[in-house]
N, CA, C and O atoms as a MOPAC input file, in Angstrom:
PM7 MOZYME 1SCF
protein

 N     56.20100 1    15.11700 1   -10.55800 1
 C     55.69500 1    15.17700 1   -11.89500 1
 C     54.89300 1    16.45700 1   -12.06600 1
 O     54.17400 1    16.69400 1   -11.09500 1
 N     54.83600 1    17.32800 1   -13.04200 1
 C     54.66300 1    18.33500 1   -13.33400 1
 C     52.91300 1    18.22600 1   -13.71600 1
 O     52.47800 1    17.19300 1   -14.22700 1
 N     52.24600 1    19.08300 1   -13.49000 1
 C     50.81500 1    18.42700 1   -14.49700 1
 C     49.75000 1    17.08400 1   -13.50300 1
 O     49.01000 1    16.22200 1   -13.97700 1
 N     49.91000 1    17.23100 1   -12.77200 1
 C     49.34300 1    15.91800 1   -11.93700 1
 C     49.11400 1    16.31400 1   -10.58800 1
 O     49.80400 1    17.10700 1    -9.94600 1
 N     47.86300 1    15.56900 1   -10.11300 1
 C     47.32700 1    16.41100 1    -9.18700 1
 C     47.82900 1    15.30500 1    -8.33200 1
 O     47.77400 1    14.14000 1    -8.72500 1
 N     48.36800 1    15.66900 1    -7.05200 1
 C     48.41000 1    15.02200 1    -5.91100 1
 C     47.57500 1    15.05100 1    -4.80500 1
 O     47.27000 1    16.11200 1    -4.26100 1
 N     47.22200 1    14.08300 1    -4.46800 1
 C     46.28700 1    14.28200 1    -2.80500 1
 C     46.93300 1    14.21600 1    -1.66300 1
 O     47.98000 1    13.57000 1    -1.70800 1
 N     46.59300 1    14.76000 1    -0.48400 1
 C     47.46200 1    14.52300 1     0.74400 1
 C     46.79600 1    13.29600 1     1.30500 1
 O     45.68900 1    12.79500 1     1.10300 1
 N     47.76200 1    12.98200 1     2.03400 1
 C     47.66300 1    11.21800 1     2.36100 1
 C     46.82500 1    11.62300 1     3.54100 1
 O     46.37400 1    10.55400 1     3.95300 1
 N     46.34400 1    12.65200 1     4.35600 1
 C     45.19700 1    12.96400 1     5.07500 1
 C     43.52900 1    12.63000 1     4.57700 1
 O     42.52700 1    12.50900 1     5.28100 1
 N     43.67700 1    12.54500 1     3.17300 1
 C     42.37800 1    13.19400 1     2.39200 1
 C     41.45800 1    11.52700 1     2.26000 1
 O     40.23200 1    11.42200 1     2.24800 1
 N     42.42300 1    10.40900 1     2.17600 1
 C     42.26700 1     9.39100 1     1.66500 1
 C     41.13000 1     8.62000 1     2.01700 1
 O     41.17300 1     8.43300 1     3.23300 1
 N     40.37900 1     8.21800 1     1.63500 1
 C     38.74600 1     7.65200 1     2.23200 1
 C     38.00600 1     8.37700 1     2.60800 1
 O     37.00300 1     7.99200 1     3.21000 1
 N     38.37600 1    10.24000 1     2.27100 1
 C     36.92100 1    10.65000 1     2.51000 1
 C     35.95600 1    10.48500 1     2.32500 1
 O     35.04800 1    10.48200 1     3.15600 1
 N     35.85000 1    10.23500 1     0.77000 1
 C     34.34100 1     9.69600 1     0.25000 1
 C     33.84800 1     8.87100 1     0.86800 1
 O     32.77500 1     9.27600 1     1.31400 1
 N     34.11400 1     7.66300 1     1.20900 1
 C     33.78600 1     6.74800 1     2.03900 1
 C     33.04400 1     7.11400 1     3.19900 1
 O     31.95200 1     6.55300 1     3.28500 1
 N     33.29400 1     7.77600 1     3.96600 1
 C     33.33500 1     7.91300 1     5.23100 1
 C     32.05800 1     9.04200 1     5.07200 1
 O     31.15200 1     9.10100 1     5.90300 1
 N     32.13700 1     9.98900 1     3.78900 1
 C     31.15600 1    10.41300 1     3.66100 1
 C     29.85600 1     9.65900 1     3.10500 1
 O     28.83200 1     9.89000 1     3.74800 1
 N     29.74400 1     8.86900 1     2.10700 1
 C     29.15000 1     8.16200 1     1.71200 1
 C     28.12000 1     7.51400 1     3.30900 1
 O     26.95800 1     7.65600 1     3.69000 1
 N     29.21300 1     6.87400 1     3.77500 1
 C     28.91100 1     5.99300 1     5.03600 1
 C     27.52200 1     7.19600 1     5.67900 1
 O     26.30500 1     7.01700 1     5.62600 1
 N     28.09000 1     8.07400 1     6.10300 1
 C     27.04300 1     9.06700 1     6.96300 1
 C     26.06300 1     9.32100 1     6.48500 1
 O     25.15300 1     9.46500 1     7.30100 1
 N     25.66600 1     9.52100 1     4.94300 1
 C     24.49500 1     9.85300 1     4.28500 1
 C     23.33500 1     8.50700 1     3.94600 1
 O     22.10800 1     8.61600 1     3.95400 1
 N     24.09300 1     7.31800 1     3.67400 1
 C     23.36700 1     6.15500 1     3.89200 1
 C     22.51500 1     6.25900 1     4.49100 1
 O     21.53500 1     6.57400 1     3.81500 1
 N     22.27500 1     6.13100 1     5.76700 1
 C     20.75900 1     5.92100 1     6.46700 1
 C     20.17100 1     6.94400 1     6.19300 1
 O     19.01200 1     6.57000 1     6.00900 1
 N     20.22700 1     8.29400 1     6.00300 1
 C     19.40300 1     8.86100 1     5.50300 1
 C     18.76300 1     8.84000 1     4.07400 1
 O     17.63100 1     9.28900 1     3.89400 1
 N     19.67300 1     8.19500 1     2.85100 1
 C     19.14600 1     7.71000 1     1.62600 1
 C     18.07900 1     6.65300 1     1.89600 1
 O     16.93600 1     6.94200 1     1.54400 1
 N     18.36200 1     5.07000 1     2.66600 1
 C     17.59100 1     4.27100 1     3.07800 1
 C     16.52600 1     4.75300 1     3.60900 1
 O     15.61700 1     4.53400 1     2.80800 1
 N     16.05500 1     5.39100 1     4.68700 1
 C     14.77900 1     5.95100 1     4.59400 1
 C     14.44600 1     6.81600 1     3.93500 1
 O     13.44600 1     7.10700 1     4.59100 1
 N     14.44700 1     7.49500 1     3.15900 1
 C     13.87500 1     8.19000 1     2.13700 1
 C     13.45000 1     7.22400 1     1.06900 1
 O     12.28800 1     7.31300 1     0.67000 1
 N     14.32800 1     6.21300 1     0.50000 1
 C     13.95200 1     4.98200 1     0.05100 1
 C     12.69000 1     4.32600 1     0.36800 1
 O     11.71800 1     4.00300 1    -0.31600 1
 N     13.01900 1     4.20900 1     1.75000 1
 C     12.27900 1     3.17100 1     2.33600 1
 C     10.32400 1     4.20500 1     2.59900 1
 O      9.17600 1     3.76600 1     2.52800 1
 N     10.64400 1     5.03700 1     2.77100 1
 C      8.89600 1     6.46300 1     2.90900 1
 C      8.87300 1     6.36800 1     1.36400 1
 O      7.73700 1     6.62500 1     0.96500 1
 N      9.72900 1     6.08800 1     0.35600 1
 C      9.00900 1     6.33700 1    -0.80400 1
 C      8.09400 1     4.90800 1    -0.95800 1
 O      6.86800 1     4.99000 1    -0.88400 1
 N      8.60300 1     3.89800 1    -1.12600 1
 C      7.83400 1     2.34700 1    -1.11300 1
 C      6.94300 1     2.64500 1    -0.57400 1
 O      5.81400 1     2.34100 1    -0.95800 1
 N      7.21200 1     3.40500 1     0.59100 1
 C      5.66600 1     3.14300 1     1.62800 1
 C      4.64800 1     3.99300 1     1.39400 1
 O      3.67400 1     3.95800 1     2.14500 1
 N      4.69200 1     4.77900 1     0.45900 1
 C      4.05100 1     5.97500 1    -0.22100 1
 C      3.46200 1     4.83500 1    -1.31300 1
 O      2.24200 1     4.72100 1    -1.19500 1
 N      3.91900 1     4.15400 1    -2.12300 1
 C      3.41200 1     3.28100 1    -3.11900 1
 C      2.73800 1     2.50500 1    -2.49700 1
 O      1.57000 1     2.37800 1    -2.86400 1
 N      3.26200 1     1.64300 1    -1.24400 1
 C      2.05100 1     0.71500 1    -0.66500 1
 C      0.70000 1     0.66700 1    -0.09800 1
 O     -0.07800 1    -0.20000 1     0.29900 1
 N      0.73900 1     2.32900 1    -0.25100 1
 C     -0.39200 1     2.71100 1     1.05100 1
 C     -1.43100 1     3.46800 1    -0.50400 1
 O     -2.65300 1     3.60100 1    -0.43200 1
 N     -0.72200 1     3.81200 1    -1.60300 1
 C     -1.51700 1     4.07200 1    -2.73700 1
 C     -1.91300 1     2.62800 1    -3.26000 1
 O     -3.09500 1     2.58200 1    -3.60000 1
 N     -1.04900 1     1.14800 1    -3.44500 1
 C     -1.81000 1     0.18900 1    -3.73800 1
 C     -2.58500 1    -0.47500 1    -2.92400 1
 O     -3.49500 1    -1.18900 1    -3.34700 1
 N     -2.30700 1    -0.31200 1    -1.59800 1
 C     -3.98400 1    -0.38700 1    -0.80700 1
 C     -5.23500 1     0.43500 1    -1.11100 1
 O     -6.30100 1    -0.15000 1    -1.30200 1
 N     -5.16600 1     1.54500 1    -1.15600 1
 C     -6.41900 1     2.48200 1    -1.38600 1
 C     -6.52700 1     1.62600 1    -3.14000 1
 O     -7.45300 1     0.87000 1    -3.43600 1
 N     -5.79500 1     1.85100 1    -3.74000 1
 C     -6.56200 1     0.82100 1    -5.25700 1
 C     -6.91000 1    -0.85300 1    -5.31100 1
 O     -7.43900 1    -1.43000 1    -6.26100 1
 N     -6.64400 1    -1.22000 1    -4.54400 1
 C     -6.95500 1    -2.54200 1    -3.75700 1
 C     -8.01300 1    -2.49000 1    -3.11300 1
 O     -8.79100 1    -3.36600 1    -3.49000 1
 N     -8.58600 1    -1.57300 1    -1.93900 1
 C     -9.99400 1    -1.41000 1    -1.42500 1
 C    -11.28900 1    -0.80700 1    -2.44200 1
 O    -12.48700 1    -0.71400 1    -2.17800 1
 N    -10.52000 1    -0.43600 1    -3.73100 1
 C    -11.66100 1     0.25200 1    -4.56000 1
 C    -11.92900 1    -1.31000 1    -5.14500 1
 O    -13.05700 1    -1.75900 1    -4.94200 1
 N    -11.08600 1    -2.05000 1    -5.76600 1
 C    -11.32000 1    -3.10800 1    -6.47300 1
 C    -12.10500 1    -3.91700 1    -5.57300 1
 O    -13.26800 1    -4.24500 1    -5.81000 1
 N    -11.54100 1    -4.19800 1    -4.66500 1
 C    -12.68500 1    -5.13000 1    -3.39300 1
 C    -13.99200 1    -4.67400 1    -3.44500 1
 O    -14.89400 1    -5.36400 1    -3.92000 1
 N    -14.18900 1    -3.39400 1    -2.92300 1
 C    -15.44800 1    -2.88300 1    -2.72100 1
 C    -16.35200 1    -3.20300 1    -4.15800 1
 O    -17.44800 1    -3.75900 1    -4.09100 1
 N    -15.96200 1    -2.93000 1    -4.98700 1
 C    -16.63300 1    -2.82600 1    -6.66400 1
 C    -17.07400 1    -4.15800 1    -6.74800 1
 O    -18.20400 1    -4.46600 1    -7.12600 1
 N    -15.98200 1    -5.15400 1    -6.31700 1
 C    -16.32900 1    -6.94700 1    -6.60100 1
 C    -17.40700 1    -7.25400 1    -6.03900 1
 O    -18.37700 1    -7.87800 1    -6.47000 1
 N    -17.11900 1    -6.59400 1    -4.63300 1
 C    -18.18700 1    -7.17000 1    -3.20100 1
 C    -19.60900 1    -6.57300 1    -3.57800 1
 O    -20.67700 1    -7.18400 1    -3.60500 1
 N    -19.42200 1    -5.51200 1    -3.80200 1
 C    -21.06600 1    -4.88000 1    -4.15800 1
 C    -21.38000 1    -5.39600 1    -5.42700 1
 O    -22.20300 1    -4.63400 1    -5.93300 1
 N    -21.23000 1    -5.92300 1    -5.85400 1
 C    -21.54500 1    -5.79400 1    -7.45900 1
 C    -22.09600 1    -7.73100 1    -7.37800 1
 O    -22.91600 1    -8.29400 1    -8.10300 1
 N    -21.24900 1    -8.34000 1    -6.19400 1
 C    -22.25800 1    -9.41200 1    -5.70600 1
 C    -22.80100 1    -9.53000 1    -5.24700 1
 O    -23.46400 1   -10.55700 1    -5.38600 1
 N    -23.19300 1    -8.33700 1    -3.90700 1
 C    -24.09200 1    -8.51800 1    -3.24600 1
 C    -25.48000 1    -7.98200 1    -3.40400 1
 O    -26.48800 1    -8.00600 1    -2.69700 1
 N    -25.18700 1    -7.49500 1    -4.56200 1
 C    -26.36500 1    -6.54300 1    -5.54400 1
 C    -27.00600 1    -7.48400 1    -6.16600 1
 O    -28.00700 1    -7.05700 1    -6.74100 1
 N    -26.80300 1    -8.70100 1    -6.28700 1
 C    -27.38300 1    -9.63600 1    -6.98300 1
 C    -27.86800 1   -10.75000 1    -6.00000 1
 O    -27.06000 1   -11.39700 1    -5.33400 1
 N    -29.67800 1   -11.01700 1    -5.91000 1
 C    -30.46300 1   -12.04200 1    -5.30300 1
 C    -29.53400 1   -12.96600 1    -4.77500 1
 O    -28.92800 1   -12.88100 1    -3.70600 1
 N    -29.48300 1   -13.82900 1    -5.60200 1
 C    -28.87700 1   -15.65100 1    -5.76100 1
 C    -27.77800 1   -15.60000 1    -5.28500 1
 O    -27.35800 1   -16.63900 1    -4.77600 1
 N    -26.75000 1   -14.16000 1    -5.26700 1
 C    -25.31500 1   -14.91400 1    -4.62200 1
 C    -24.57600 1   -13.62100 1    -3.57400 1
 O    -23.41300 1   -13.34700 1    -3.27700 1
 N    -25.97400 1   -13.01300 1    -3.21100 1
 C    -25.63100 1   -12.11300 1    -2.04700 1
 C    -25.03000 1   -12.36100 1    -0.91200 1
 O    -24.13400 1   -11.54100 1    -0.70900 1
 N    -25.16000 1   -13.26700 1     0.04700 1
 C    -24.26400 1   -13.72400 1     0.57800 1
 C    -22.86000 1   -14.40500 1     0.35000 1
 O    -22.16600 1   -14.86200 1     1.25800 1
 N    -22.60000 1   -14.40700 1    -0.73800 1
 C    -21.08700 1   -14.21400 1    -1.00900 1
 C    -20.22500 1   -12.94800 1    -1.21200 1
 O    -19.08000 1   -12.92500 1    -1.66400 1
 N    -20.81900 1   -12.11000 1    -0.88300 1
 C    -19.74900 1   -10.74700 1    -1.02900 1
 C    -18.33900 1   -10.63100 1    -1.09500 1
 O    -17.65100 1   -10.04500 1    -1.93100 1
 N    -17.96300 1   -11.37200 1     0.05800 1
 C    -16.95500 1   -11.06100 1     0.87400 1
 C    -16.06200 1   -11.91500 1     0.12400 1
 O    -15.04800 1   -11.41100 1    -0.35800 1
 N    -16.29600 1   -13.08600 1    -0.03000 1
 C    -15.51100 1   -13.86600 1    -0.76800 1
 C    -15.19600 1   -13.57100 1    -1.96300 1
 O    -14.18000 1   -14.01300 1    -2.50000 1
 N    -16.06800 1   -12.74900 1    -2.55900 1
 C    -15.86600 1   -12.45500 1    -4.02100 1
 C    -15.21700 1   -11.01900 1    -3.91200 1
 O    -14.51900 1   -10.56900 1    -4.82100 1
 N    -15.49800 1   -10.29300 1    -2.69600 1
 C    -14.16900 1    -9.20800 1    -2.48000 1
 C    -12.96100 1    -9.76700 1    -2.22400 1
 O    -12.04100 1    -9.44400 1    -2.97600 1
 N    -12.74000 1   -10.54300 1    -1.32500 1
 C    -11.22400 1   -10.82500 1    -1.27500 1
 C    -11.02000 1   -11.90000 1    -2.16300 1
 O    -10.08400 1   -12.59900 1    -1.77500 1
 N    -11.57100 1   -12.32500 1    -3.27400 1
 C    -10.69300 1   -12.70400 1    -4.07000 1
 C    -10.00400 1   -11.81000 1    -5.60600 1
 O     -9.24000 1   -12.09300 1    -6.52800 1
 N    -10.93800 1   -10.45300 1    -5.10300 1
 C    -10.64700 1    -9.44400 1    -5.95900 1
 C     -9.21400 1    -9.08500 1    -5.45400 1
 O     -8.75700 1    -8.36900 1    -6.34600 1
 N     -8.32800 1    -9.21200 1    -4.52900 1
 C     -7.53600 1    -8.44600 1    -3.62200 1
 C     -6.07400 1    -9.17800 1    -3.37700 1
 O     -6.04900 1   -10.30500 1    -2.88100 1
 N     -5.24900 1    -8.71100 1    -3.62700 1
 C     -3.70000 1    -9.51800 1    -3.50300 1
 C     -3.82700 1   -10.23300 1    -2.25600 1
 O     -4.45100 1    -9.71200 1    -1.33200 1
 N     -3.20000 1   -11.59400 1    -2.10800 1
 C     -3.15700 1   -12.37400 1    -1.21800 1
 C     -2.59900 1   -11.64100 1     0.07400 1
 O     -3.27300 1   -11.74400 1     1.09900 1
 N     -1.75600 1   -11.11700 1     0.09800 1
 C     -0.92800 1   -10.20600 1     1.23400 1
 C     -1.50900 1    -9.43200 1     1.50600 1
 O     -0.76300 1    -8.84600 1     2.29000 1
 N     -2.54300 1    -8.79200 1     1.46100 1
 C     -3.27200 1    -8.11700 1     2.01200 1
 C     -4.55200 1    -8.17800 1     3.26700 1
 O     -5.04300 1    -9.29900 1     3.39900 1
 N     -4.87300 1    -7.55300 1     3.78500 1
 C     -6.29100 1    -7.94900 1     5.04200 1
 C     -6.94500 1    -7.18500 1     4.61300 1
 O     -6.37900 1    -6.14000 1     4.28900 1
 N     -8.33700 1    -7.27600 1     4.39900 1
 C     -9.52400 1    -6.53600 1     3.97000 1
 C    -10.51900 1    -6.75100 1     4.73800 1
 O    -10.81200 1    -7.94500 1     4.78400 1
 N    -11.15200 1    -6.09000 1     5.35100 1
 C    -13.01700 1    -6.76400 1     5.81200 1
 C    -13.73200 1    -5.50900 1     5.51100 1
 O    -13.29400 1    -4.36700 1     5.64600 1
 N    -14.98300 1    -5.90500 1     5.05000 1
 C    -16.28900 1    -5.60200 1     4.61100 1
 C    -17.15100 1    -5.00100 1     5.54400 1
 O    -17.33100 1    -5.39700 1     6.69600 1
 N    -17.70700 1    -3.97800 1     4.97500 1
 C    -19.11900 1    -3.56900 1     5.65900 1
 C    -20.29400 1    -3.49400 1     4.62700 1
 O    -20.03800 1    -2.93000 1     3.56300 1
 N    -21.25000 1    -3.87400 1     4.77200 1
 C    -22.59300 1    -4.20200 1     3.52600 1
 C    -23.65500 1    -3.29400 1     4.58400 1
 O    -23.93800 1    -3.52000 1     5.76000 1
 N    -24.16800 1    -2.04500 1     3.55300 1
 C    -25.83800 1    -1.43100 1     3.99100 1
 C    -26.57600 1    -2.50500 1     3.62000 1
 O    -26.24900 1    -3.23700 1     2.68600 1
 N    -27.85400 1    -2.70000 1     4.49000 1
 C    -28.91200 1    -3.52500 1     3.81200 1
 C    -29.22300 1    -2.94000 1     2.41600 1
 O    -29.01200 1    -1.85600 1     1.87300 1
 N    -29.94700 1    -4.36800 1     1.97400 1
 C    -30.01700 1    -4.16400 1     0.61500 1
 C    -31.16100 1    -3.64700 1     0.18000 1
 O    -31.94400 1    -4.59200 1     0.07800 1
 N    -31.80500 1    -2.41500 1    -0.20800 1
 C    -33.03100 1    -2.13900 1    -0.32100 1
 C    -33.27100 1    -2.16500 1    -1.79100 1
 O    -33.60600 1    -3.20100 1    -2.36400 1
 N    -33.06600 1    -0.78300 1    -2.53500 1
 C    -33.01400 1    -0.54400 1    -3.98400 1
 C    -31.70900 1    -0.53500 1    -4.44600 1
 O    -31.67500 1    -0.55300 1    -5.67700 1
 N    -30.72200 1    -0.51700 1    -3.96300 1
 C    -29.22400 1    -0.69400 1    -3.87500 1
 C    -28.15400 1    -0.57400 1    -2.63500 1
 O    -27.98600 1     0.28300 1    -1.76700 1
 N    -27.27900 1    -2.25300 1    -3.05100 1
 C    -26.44100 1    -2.14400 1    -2.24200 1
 C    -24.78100 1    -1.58100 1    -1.93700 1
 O    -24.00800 1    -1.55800 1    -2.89500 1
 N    -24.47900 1    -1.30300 1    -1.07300 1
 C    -23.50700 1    -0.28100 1    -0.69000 1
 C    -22.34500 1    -0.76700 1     0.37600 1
 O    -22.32800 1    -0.48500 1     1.57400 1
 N    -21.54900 1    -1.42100 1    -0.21200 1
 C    -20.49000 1    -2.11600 1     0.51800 1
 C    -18.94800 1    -1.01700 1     0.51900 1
 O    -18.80700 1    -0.31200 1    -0.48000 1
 N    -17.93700 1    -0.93000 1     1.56700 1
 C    -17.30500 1    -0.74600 1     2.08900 1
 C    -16.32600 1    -1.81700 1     2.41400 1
 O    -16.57500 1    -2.80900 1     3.09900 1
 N    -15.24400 1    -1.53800 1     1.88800 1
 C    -14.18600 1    -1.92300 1     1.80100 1
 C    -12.90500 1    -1.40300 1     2.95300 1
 O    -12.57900 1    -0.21600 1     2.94100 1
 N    -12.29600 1    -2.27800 1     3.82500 1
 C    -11.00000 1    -1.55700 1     4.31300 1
 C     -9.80300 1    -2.70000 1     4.15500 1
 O     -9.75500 1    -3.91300 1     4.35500 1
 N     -9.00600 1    -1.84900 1     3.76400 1
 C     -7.75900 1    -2.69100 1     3.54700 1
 C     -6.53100 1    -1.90300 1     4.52000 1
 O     -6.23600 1    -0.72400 1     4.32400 1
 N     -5.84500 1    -2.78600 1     5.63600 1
 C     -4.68700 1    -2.90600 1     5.45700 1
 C     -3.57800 1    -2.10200 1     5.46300 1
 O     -2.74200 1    -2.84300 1     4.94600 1
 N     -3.07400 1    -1.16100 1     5.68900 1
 C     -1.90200 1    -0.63100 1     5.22800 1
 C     -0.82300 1    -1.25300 1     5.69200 1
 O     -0.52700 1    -1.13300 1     6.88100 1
 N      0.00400 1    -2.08400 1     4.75600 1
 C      0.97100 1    -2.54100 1     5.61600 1
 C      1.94200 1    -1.96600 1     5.60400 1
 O      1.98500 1    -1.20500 1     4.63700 1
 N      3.15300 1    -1.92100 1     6.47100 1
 C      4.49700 1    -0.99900 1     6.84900 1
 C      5.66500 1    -1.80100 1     6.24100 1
 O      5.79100 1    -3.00500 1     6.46200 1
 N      6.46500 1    -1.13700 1     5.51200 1
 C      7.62300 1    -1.57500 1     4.88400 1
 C      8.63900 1    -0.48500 1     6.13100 1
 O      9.85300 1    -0.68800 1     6.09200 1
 N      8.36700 1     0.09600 1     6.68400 1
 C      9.31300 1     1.19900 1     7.48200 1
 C      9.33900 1     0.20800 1     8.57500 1
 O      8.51300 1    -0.64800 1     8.89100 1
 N     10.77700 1     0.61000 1     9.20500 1
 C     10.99800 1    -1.08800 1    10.44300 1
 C     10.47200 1     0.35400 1    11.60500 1
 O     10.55700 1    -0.43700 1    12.54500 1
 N     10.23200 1     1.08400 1    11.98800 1
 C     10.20500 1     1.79500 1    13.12800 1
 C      8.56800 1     2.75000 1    13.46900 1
 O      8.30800 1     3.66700 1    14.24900 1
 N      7.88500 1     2.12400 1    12.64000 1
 C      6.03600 1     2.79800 1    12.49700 1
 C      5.88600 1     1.25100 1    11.54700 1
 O      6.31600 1     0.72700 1    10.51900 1
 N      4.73300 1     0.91900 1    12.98700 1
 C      4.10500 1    -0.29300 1    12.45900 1
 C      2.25600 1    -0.31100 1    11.72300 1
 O      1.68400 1    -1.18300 1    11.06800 1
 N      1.69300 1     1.29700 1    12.29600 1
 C      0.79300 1     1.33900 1    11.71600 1
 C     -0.02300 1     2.67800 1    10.97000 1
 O     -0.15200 1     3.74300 1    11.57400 1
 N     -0.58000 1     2.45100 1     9.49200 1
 C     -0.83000 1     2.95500 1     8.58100 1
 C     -2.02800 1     3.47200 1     8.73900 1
 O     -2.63300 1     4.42000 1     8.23700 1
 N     -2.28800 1     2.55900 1     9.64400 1
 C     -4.25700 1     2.43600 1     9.33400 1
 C     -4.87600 1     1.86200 1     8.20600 1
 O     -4.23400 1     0.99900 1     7.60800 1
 N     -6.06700 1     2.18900 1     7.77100 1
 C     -6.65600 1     1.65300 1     6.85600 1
 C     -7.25000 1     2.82200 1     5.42000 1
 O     -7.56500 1     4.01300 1     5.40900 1
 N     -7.19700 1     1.95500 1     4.54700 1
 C     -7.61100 1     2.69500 1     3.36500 1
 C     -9.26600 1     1.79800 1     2.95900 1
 O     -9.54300 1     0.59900 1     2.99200 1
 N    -10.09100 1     3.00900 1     2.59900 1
 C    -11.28900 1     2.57200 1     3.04900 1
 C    -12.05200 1     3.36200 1     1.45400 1
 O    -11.90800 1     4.45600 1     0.90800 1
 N    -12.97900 1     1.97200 1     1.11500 1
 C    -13.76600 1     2.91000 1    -0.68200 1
 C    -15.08800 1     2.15800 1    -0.10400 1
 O    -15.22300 1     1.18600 1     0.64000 1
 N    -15.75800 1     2.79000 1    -0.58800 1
 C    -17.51600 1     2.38400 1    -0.58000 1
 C    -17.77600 1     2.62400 1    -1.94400 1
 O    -17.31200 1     3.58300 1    -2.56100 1
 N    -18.74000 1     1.49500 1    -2.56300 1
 C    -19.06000 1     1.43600 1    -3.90500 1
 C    -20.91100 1     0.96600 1    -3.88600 1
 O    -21.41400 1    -0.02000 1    -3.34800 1
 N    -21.42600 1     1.79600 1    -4.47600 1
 C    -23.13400 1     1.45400 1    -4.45100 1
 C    -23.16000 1     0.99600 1    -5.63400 1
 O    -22.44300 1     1.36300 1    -6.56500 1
 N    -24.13100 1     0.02800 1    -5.65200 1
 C    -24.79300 1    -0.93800 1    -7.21200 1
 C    -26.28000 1    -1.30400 1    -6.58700 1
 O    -26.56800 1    -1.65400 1    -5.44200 1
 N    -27.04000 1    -1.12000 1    -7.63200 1
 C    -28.36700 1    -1.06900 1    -7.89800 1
 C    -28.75900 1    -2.83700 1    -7.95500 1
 O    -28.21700 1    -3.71300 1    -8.62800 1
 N    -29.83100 1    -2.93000 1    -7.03700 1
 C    -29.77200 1    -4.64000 1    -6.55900 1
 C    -30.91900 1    -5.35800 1    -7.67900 1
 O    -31.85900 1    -4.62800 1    -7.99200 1
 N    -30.88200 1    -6.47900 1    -8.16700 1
 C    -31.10700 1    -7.22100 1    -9.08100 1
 C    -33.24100 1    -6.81000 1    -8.46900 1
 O    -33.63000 1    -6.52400 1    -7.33700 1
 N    -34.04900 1    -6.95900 1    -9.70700 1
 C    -35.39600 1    -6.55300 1    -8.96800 1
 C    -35.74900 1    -8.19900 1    -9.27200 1
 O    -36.82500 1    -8.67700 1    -8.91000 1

């Protein structure tokens, strides 16, 4: 047929086969971008904790609840623990959260860490 492109019967499933090879390298690039988002919604996750936690422990009557009132500031899937300065004219809590790994081959992130000061109830 005149006008019509023919392929050689050599050529057949290249794409495929190319496709196939570039895959795992799309998947992790995929997979470092998520983990680029998870490790930014931890660091905004330890600011929110920290802000909750100080902002209770800045107050007389329910200072010893900090912690609880930080991690309930904080997505369930997450690990957070607290560090509290004594409380003088204001208190100054520290937040670390967590980085968790969506990458199957690096299991650790470390931690993303905010300190927030509030002026304690007189």
């Amino acid at each position: 047929m005149p006008g019509t492109l023919r392929r050689r019967a050599g050529d057949r499933g290249v794409t495929a086969v190319e496709f196939a090879g570039w895959l795992p390298l799309l998947v992790i690039v995929a997979l470092a971008a998520i983990q680029l988002g998870v490790a930014g919604f931890a660091a905004q996750q330890a600011g929110t904790a920290a802000r909750a936690a100080a902002r209770t422990a800045a107050q007389e009557e329910t200072a010893d609840e900090y912690q609880q009132a930080g991690r309930a500031a904080v997505s369930d899937w997450l690990t957070v623990e607290f560090e509290l300065a004594a409380c003088g004219d204001e208190a100054t809590v520290t937040a670390h959260v967590t980085v968790p790994s969506v990458l199957p081959f690096i299991d650790d992130f470390g931690q993303a860490s905010r300190s927030v000061t509030m002026p304690c109830d007189d």
